[in-house]
Amino acid sequence: MSVSTVVIVGASVGGVRTARALRSSGHAGEIVLVGAEEHLPYDRPPLSKAFLAGTATRGELTLLGEDTADAAGIRLELGTPATAVDVAGRAVELADGRRLAFDELVVATGARPRPSPWGAPPGLHVLRTLDDAVALREDLRCGGPLVVVGAGFIGAEVAATATAMGLADVTLVDPARAPLGRVLSPAVARRFARLHADRGVRTRFGAAVTGVEAVDGGLVVGLDDGSRLPAATVVVGIGAVPNDEWVRGSGLTVADGVVCDRYSRARGASNVHAVGDVARWFHPRRRRLVRAEHWTNAVEQAERVAHNITHPDDLRAHDPVEYAWTDQYDWRIQVVGRTGGGLDHVILPGADPDHGFAVLYADPAGEFAGAVAVNWPRVVIACRKALRAPVSLATMRENITAATERPRRTRTGP
């Protein structure tokens, strides 16, 4: 049973799940969880949905309360960010000058929004933290036009949530021709563009923002076609960058995240591990380095890292099937595996094709590569299982079609 000291830097889902998994895996030593924010660890996905809308409370977002942490023997160090790591000296340096000694270090500092290229005038927001969500919610409650720049997961969710909150003037802007361009092929993405348009959101796809100016009474967003959009509030969601600057200069390899092997161990330092958005690890099936900014990946990677720390003689590679989801209006959109881009695809209608369908993708060899499912969770479960072993797109399509068309059993007896 391990009695070493593990310091985990980053108190979001990846860090919290690592700490709790260490205990459940048999780690008997000290566990220290360091968080830059003063808030108790909280879940981030609701920030752009239920919490922003006011239908979820801060307490409902909490991932680890003080009593639970005490019971598990997890020491919380909140409100003081880590500023550096001394790999040779096995210590993390904090902003207040303290040094935390470790035997094993887990870097779980996540990512932050890519900053606005147009400055930060009053009324312009990014969304990543609890405080970000509180400030944005207060501005949205004041009404007025909202312009969302960036139609990825965060931007599309904010537009949908604001519309559900009753804002009647919401515009979604993106230089791509349709939303969610990173995960959807163009034809499929256009269905999601119609989803927003049908709910009253103005869409300006294929338009790039040239500037955001403060004017009397609000903001004006300029587009490259010369048009100007008045706004009381602007949300910028144009991607994220990993929070890896604090480990630069430590001797760890940092290149768009902390570079790790297949076991999530930092290159050149087997007692340093990385989890979640900040980790760039060697994916065994992809055969290349990957960084994934998804909740499920952080959870699964945390479990593997905890196992590898407590069972060093039984190392397990992090070899996930990619999975992400987004809730927009009454659509739950789930994405598994590789999708979008130039991959071939077929569309399968659900029982109600207007509100439920699946898109299956294939690689150039015709092998099933991934899927996007709308309001069809059974398809997602089947696809995640299928991606663990090679199967052709044709076979996957036949299997789903057969399962969908199979008549349900009816009870004939008492």
Short mmCIF file of C-alpha atoms in Angstrom, two decimals:
data_model
loop_
_atom_site.label_atom_id
_atom_site.label_comp_id
_atom_site.label_asym_id
_atom_site.label_seq_id
_atom_site.Cartn_x
_atom_site.Cartn_y
_atom_site.Cartn_z
CA MET A 1 0.00 0.00 0.00
CA SER A 2 1.45 3.36 -1.06
CA VAL A 3 2.19 5.92 1.69
CA SER A 4 3.80 8.56 -0.54
CA THR A 5 2.65 12.18 -0.68
CA VAL A 6 0.68 13.09 -3.80
CA VAL A 7 0.19 16.74 -4.68
CA ILE A 8 -2.52 17.44 -7.24
CA VAL A 9 -2.49 20.91 -8.79
CA GLY A 10 -5.89 21.79 -10.20
CA ALA A 11 -9.19 21.42 -8.34
CA SER A 12 -11.63 20.88 -11.18
CA VAL A 13 -13.07 17.51 -12.16
CA GLY A 14 -9.74 15.96 -13.20
CA GLY A 15 -7.99 16.87 -9.96
CA VAL A 16 -10.92 15.92 -7.71
CA ARG A 17 -11.49 12.59 -9.46
CA THR A 18 -7.77 11.81 -9.18
CA ALA A 19 -7.79 12.50 -5.44
CA ARG A 20 -10.85 10.38 -4.77
CA ALA A 21 -9.65 7.56 -7.03
CA LEU A 22 -6.32 7.48 -5.20
CA ARG A 23 -8.15 6.72 -1.96
CA SER A 24 -10.42 4.12 -3.54
CA SER A 25 -7.35 2.51 -5.16
CA GLY A 26 -5.65 2.06 -1.79
CA HIS A 27 -3.37 5.08 -1.47
CA ALA A 28 -2.67 5.57 2.24
CA GLY A 29 -0.35 8.58 2.07
CA GLU A 30 -1.09 12.28 2.11
CA ILE A 31 -3.12 13.81 -0.72
CA VAL A 32 -2.99 17.58 -1.24
CA LEU A 33 -5.37 19.22 -3.69
CA VAL A 34 -4.29 22.71 -4.80
CA GLY A 35 -6.79 25.08 -6.43
CA ALA A 36 -6.25 28.61 -7.71
CA GLU A 37 -9.82 29.66 -6.91
CA GLU A 38 -11.16 30.18 -3.40
CA HIS A 39 -14.37 28.30 -4.22
CA LEU A 40 -14.77 24.69 -3.24
CA PRO A 41 -14.13 22.45 -6.28
CA TYR A 42 -17.04 22.64 -8.69
CA ASP A 43 -18.25 21.15 -11.97
CA ARG A 44 -17.89 23.33 -15.06
CA PRO A 45 -20.34 21.98 -17.71
CA PRO A 46 -23.42 23.52 -16.03
CA LEU A 47 -21.84 26.99 -16.12
CA SER A 48 -23.03 27.58 -19.69
CA LYS A 49 -26.38 25.86 -19.14
CA ALA A 50 -28.30 25.28 -15.88
CA PHE A 51 -26.20 27.54 -13.65
CA LEU A 52 -26.18 30.36 -16.20
CA ALA A 53 -29.96 30.04 -16.52
CA GLY A 54 -30.39 30.15 -12.74
CA THR A 55 -31.87 26.67 -12.47
CA ALA A 56 -28.85 25.17 -10.65
CA THR A 57 -27.26 26.52 -7.48
CA ARG A 58 -23.62 26.80 -6.50
CA GLY A 59 -24.11 23.98 -4.05
CA GLU A 60 -25.37 21.68 -6.78
CA LEU A 61 -22.13 22.25 -8.71
CA THR A 62 -19.84 21.29 -5.82
CA LEU A 63 -17.60 18.33 -6.56
CA LEU A 64 -15.92 18.04 -3.15
CA GLY A 65 -17.16 19.61 0.08
CA GLU A 66 -15.02 20.24 3.14
CA ASP A 67 -16.60 17.44 5.17
CA THR A 68 -16.17 14.94 2.33
CA ALA A 69 -12.57 16.00 1.83
CA ASP A 70 -11.84 15.64 5.56
CA ALA A 71 -13.44 12.20 5.66
CA ALA A 72 -11.30 11.07 2.72
CA GLY A 73 -8.14 12.60 4.10
CA ILE A 74 -7.78 15.04 1.22
CA ARG A 75 -6.13 18.31 2.23
CA LEU A 76 -7.51 21.31 0.37
CA GLU A 77 -5.21 24.23 -0.49
CA LEU A 78 -7.57 26.66 -2.20
CA GLY A 79 -7.20 30.26 -3.29
CA THR A 80 -3.44 30.13 -3.90
CA PRO A 81 -2.28 29.12 -7.39
CA ALA A 82 0.84 27.11 -8.08
CA THR A 83 3.50 29.17 -9.84
CA ALA A 84 6.29 26.66 -10.52
CA VAL A 85 7.46 23.11 -9.96
CA ASP A 86 10.92 22.00 -8.89
CA VAL A 87 11.04 18.55 -10.45
CA ALA A 88 14.47 17.63 -9.08
CA GLY A 89 13.62 18.95 -5.62
CA ARG A 90 10.15 17.39 -5.73
CA ALA A 91 8.29 20.51 -4.67
CA VAL A 92 5.51 22.73 -5.97
CA GLU A 93 5.91 26.46 -5.41
CA LEU A 94 2.81 28.49 -4.52
CA ALA A 95 2.08 32.16 -5.14
CA ASP A 96 2.36 32.90 -1.41
CA GLY A 97 5.94 31.58 -1.32
CA ARG A 98 5.25 28.19 0.23
CA ARG A 99 6.68 24.97 -1.15
CA LEU A 100 4.69 21.74 -1.08
CA ALA A 101 6.85 18.62 -1.11
CA PHE A 102 5.66 15.66 -3.16
CA ASP A 103 6.61 12.13 -4.06
CA GLU A 104 4.11 12.11 -6.95
CA LEU A 105 2.74 15.19 -8.70
CA VAL A 106 -0.44 15.36 -10.79
CA VAL A 107 -0.85 18.37 -13.07
CA ALA A 108 -4.58 18.97 -13.56
CA THR A 109 -4.70 22.72 -14.18
CA GLY A 110 -7.03 22.47 -17.18
CA ALA A 111 -7.37 25.19 -19.77
CA ARG A 112 -8.56 28.79 -19.97
CA PRO A 113 -10.50 30.63 -22.66
CA ARG A 114 -8.51 32.03 -25.51
CA PRO A 115 -8.48 35.75 -24.72
CA SER A 116 -10.52 38.21 -26.71
CA PRO A 117 -8.42 39.84 -29.48
CA TRP A 118 -10.59 42.94 -29.03
CA GLY A 119 -9.75 43.77 -25.45
CA ALA A 120 -12.10 43.50 -22.49
CA PRO A 121 -14.50 46.46 -22.44
CA PRO A 122 -17.36 46.34 -19.89
CA GLY A 123 -19.99 43.90 -21.10
CA LEU A 124 -17.57 41.56 -22.90
CA HIS A 125 -17.24 38.13 -21.30
CA VAL A 126 -15.44 34.83 -21.59
CA LEU A 127 -16.83 31.83 -19.73
CA ARG A 128 -14.75 29.33 -17.80
CA THR A 129 -15.07 29.92 -14.08
CA LEU A 130 -17.89 30.22 -11.59
CA ASP A 131 -17.19 33.93 -11.25
CA ASP A 132 -17.34 34.29 -15.05
CA ALA A 133 -20.78 32.67 -15.07
CA VAL A 134 -22.09 34.85 -12.23
CA ALA A 135 -20.97 38.04 -13.99
CA LEU A 136 -22.43 36.94 -17.33
CA ARG A 137 -25.75 35.93 -15.76
CA GLU A 138 -26.12 39.34 -14.15
CA ASP A 139 -25.58 41.09 -17.49
CA LEU A 140 -28.00 38.78 -19.31
CA ARG A 141 -30.68 39.49 -16.74
CA CYS A 142 -30.45 43.16 -17.67
CA GLY A 143 -31.65 42.26 -21.18
CA GLY A 144 -30.55 43.94 -24.37
CA PRO A 145 -28.94 42.42 -27.45
CA LEU A 146 -26.48 39.57 -26.95
CA VAL A 147 -23.79 38.76 -29.50
CA VAL A 148 -21.97 35.43 -29.11
CA VAL A 149 -18.69 35.18 -30.98
CA GLY A 150 -17.77 31.56 -31.69
CA ALA A 151 -20.20 28.74 -32.42
CA GLY A 152 -18.39 25.88 -30.72
CA PHE A 153 -19.83 24.04 -27.73
CA ILE A 154 -19.61 26.99 -25.29
CA GLY A 155 -20.86 29.63 -27.71
CA ALA A 156 -23.77 27.54 -28.96
CA GLU A 157 -24.76 26.61 -25.40
CA VAL A 158 -24.71 30.23 -24.26
CA ALA A 159 -26.87 31.28 -27.22
CA ALA A 160 -29.36 28.50 -26.46
CA THR A 161 -29.42 29.26 -22.72
CA ALA A 162 -29.87 32.99 -23.25
CA THR A 163 -32.76 32.33 -25.61
CA ALA A 164 -34.37 30.03 -23.04
CA MET A 165 -33.93 32.81 -20.44
CA GLY A 166 -36.12 35.03 -22.58
CA LEU A 167 -33.61 37.18 -24.45
CA ALA A 168 -35.28 38.05 -27.71
CA ASP A 169 -32.24 39.48 -29.50
CA VAL A 170 -29.42 36.92 -29.69
CA THR A 171 -26.91 36.73 -32.55
CA LEU A 172 -24.42 33.88 -33.04
CA VAL A 173 -21.36 34.79 -35.11
CA ASP A 174 -18.65 32.51 -36.49
CA PRO A 175 -16.31 32.69 -39.49
CA ALA A 176 -17.18 29.05 -40.27
CA ARG A 177 -20.19 28.37 -42.47
CA ALA A 178 -22.01 26.44 -39.75
CA PRO A 179 -21.70 25.76 -35.99
CA LEU A 180 -19.64 23.02 -34.34
CA GLY A 181 -17.41 22.87 -37.39
CA ARG A 182 -14.71 20.92 -35.56
CA VAL A 183 -16.94 17.90 -34.93
CA LEU A 184 -19.55 18.02 -37.69
CA SER A 185 -19.31 17.66 -41.45
CA PRO A 186 -20.71 20.71 -43.31
CA ALA A 187 -24.01 19.15 -44.36
CA VAL A 188 -24.74 17.98 -40.82
CA ALA A 189 -23.60 21.26 -39.30
CA ARG A 190 -26.21 23.10 -41.34
CA ARG A 191 -28.93 21.18 -39.49
CA PHE A 192 -27.59 22.65 -36.26
CA ALA A 193 -27.55 26.11 -37.80
CA ARG A 194 -31.24 25.68 -38.55
CA LEU A 195 -31.83 24.59 -34.95
CA HIS A 196 -30.67 27.99 -33.71
CA ALA A 197 -32.45 29.92 -36.44
CA ASP A 198 -35.70 28.09 -35.73
CA ARG A 199 -35.47 29.14 -32.07
CA GLY A 200 -35.12 32.80 -33.00
CA VAL A 201 -31.34 33.21 -32.87
CA ARG A 202 -29.88 35.35 -35.62
CA THR A 203 -26.96 33.54 -37.20
CA ARG A 204 -24.06 35.20 -38.97
CA PHE A 205 -21.99 32.27 -40.15
CA GLY A 206 -19.15 32.90 -42.56
CA ALA A 207 -18.58 36.32 -40.98
CA ALA A 208 -15.45 37.28 -39.07
CA VAL A 209 -15.38 39.81 -36.25
CA THR A 210 -13.10 42.78 -36.93
CA GLY A 211 -13.58 44.60 -33.65
CA VAL A 212 -15.63 45.17 -30.52
CA GLU A 213 -16.03 48.81 -29.52
CA ALA A 214 -17.47 50.40 -26.41
CA VAL A 215 -20.09 53.02 -27.22
CA ASP A 216 -22.54 55.00 -25.12
CA GLY A 217 -24.94 52.50 -23.65
CA GLY A 218 -23.20 49.33 -24.77
CA LEU A 219 -20.99 47.70 -27.38
CA VAL A 220 -20.80 47.42 -31.15
CA VAL A 221 -19.43 44.32 -32.88
CA GLY A 222 -17.96 44.97 -36.32
CA LEU A 223 -17.94 42.26 -38.99
CA ASP A 224 -15.75 41.86 -42.04
CA ASP A 225 -18.67 42.54 -44.39
CA GLY A 226 -18.94 46.04 -42.97
CA SER A 227 -22.02 45.40 -40.83
CA ARG A 228 -22.17 46.48 -37.18
CA LEU A 229 -24.09 44.62 -34.49
CA PRO A 230 -25.24 46.56 -31.42
CA ALA A 231 -24.90 44.63 -28.16
CA ALA A 232 -25.46 45.08 -24.47
CA THR A 233 -23.44 41.92 -23.84
CA VAL A 234 -20.82 40.08 -25.89
CA VAL A 235 -19.59 36.55 -25.13
CA VAL A 236 -16.35 35.42 -26.77
CA GLY A 237 -15.90 31.66 -27.11
CA ILE A 238 -13.07 31.12 -29.57
CA GLY A 239 -11.29 28.15 -28.08
CA ALA A 240 -9.06 27.42 -25.12
CA VAL A 241 -5.37 27.21 -24.27
CA PRO A 242 -3.90 24.81 -21.67
CA ASN A 243 -2.81 26.20 -18.30
CA ASP A 244 0.74 24.92 -18.67
CA GLU A 245 2.75 28.13 -18.28
CA TRP A 246 3.45 27.49 -14.59
CA VAL A 247 5.44 24.32 -15.37
CA ARG A 248 7.48 25.84 -18.17
CA GLY A 249 11.15 26.05 -17.30
CA SER A 250 10.84 23.07 -14.97
CA GLY A 251 12.45 20.62 -17.40
CA LEU A 252 9.12 19.05 -18.31
CA THR A 253 8.30 18.93 -22.00
CA VAL A 254 5.54 21.46 -22.68
CA ALA A 255 4.02 21.80 -26.15
CA ASP A 256 0.32 22.65 -26.20
CA GLY A 257 0.04 20.97 -22.82
CA VAL A 258 2.26 18.76 -20.69
CA VAL A 259 3.62 16.04 -22.99
CA CYS A 260 3.12 12.56 -21.55
CA ASP A 261 3.53 8.92 -22.48
CA ARG A 262 0.65 6.47 -22.87
CA TYR A 263 0.44 6.13 -19.09
CA SER A 264 -0.03 9.90 -18.65
CA ARG A 265 3.45 10.27 -17.14
CA ALA A 266 5.26 13.45 -18.06
CA ARG A 267 8.09 12.95 -20.50
CA GLY A 268 11.34 12.60 -18.56
CA ALA A 269 9.72 12.55 -15.09
CA SER A 270 7.91 9.32 -14.24
CA ASN A 271 6.64 10.71 -10.91
CA VAL A 272 4.86 13.61 -12.63
CA HIS A 273 1.51 12.93 -14.29
CA ALA A 274 -0.98 15.06 -16.20
CA VAL A 275 -4.77 14.80 -16.35
CA GLY A 276 -7.50 16.45 -18.39
CA ASP A 277 -7.32 19.51 -20.63
CA VAL A 278 -3.69 20.25 -19.78
CA ALA A 279 -2.44 16.75 -20.69
CA ARG A 280 -1.06 15.94 -24.13
CA TRP A 281 -0.49 12.22 -24.07
CA PHE A 282 0.40 9.48 -26.51
CA HIS A 283 -2.86 7.85 -27.59
CA PRO A 284 -2.18 4.14 -28.22
CA ARG A 285 -4.82 3.66 -30.93
CA ARG A 286 -4.29 7.03 -32.60
CA ARG A 287 -0.51 6.48 -32.48
CA ARG A 288 0.11 10.16 -31.86
CA LEU A 289 -0.03 12.83 -29.17
CA VAL A 290 -3.55 14.00 -28.33
CA ARG A 291 -5.00 16.71 -26.10
CA ALA A 292 -8.72 16.46 -25.34
CA GLU A 293 -10.83 19.22 -23.77
CA HIS A 294 -13.73 17.09 -22.62
CA TRP A 295 -15.17 16.25 -19.20
CA THR A 296 -15.32 12.51 -19.80
CA ASN A 297 -11.69 12.35 -20.84
CA ALA A 298 -10.62 14.09 -17.63
CA VAL A 299 -12.63 11.64 -15.52
CA GLU A 300 -11.29 8.55 -17.27
CA GLN A 301 -7.71 9.79 -17.30
CA ALA A 302 -7.92 10.59 -13.59
CA GLU A 303 -8.94 7.00 -12.85
CA ARG A 304 -5.98 5.66 -14.85
CA VAL A 305 -3.46 7.99 -13.24
CA ALA A 306 -4.68 7.10 -9.76
CA HIS A 307 -4.37 3.41 -10.59
CA ASN A 308 -0.86 3.85 -12.00
CA ILE A 309 0.32 5.77 -8.93
CA THR A 310 -1.03 3.16 -6.51
CA HIS A 311 -0.14 0.13 -8.68
CA PRO A 312 3.17 0.96 -10.38
CA ASP A 313 3.72 -2.71 -11.27
CA ASP A 314 0.45 -2.80 -13.23
CA LEU A 315 0.56 0.30 -15.42
CA ARG A 316 -2.49 0.89 -17.61
CA ALA A 317 -2.45 3.06 -20.72
CA HIS A 318 -5.00 5.81 -21.19
CA ASP A 319 -6.72 4.61 -24.37
CA PRO A 320 -10.16 6.25 -24.39
CA VAL A 321 -12.96 6.26 -26.89
CA GLU A 322 -13.55 9.97 -27.33
CA TYR A 323 -16.87 11.18 -25.97
CA ALA A 324 -18.43 14.61 -25.50
CA TRP A 325 -21.91 16.03 -25.24
CA THR A 326 -23.70 19.35 -25.41
CA ASP A 327 -27.25 20.36 -24.48
CA GLN A 328 -28.88 22.97 -26.70
CA TYR A 329 -32.59 23.72 -26.33
CA ASP A 330 -34.31 20.31 -26.20
CA TRP A 331 -31.50 18.57 -28.10
CA ARG A 332 -28.88 16.47 -26.37
CA ILE A 333 -26.03 16.12 -28.86
CA GLN A 334 -23.52 13.35 -28.11
CA VAL A 335 -20.29 12.81 -30.01
CA VAL A 336 -18.18 9.64 -29.91
CA GLY A 337 -14.97 8.80 -31.73
CA ARG A 338 -13.75 10.77 -34.74
CA THR A 339 -16.28 12.83 -36.63
CA GLY A 340 -16.52 15.70 -39.09
CA GLY A 341 -13.81 16.82 -41.45
CA GLY A 342 -13.51 14.89 -44.66
CA LEU A 343 -14.86 11.62 -43.28
CA ASP A 344 -17.62 9.84 -45.18
CA HIS A 345 -20.90 9.69 -43.31
CA VAL A 346 -24.46 8.40 -43.41
CA ILE A 347 -27.47 9.82 -41.59
CA LEU A 348 -29.91 7.50 -39.82
CA PRO A 349 -33.30 8.94 -38.82
CA GLY A 350 -34.68 8.21 -35.39
CA ALA A 351 -38.28 7.59 -34.46
CA ASP A 352 -38.88 11.34 -34.77
CA PRO A 353 -36.38 12.47 -37.44
CA ASP A 354 -36.92 16.15 -36.65
CA HIS A 355 -35.74 15.66 -33.07
CA GLY A 356 -33.66 12.50 -33.15
CA PHE A 357 -31.11 11.17 -35.61
CA ALA A 358 -27.61 9.78 -35.81
CA VAL A 359 -24.69 10.43 -38.14
CA LEU A 360 -22.19 7.60 -38.57
CA TYR A 361 -18.71 8.39 -39.85
CA ALA A 362 -16.14 6.18 -41.60
CA ASP A 363 -12.42 6.53 -42.24
CA PRO A 364 -11.04 6.25 -45.80
CA ALA A 365 -10.86 2.45 -45.47
CA GLY A 366 -14.59 2.23 -44.67
CA GLU A 367 -14.08 1.42 -41.00
CA PHE A 368 -16.52 2.92 -38.52
CA ALA A 369 -14.80 5.94 -36.94
CA GLY A 370 -17.38 7.76 -34.83
CA ALA A 371 -20.88 9.12 -34.52
CA VAL A 372 -22.97 12.12 -33.64
CA ALA A 373 -26.33 11.32 -32.08
CA VAL A 374 -29.18 13.70 -31.29
CA ASN A 375 -31.64 12.57 -28.61
CA TRP A 376 -30.71 8.93 -29.25
CA PRO A 377 -28.70 7.60 -26.28
CA ARG A 378 -29.02 3.91 -27.27
CA VAL A 379 -27.05 4.61 -30.43
CA VAL A 380 -24.32 6.28 -28.42
CA ILE A 381 -23.93 3.25 -26.15
CA ALA A 382 -23.70 0.91 -29.15
CA CYS A 383 -21.19 3.14 -30.93
CA ARG A 384 -18.89 3.47 -27.93
CA LYS A 385 -18.77 -0.31 -27.63
CA ALA A 386 -18.16 -0.78 -31.36
CA LEU A 387 -15.21 1.61 -31.38
CA ARG A 388 -13.28 -0.75 -29.12
CA ALA A 389 -12.97 -3.26 -31.99
CA PRO A 390 -12.79 -2.64 -35.77
CA VAL A 391 -16.11 -2.79 -37.57
CA SER A 392 -17.12 -1.49 -40.97
CA LEU A 393 -19.47 1.45 -41.39
CA ALA A 394 -21.83 -0.81 -43.35
CA THR A 395 -22.01 -3.32 -40.50
CA MET A 396 -22.53 -0.60 -37.92
CA ARG A 397 -25.34 0.89 -39.98
CA GLU A 398 -27.01 -2.51 -40.36
CA ASN A 399 -26.76 -3.23 -36.64
CA ILE A 400 -28.33 0.07 -35.64
CA THR A 401 -31.05 -0.19 -38.27
CA ALA A 402 -31.91 -3.72 -37.19
CA ALA A 403 -32.05 -2.75 -33.52
CA THR A 404 -34.27 0.22 -34.34
CA GLU A 405 -36.67 -1.77 -36.48
CA ARG A 406 -36.81 -4.80 -34.16
CA PRO A 407 -40.36 -5.02 -32.77
CA ARG A 408 -40.68 -4.58 -29.04
CA ARG A 409 -41.82 -7.54 -26.98
CA THR A 410 -45.33 -7.28 -25.65
CA ARG A 411 -46.63 -9.03 -22.59
CA THR A 412 -49.35 -11.57 -23.30
CA GLY A 413 -49.74 -13.03 -19.85
CA PRO A 414 -50.86 -11.63 -16.52
#
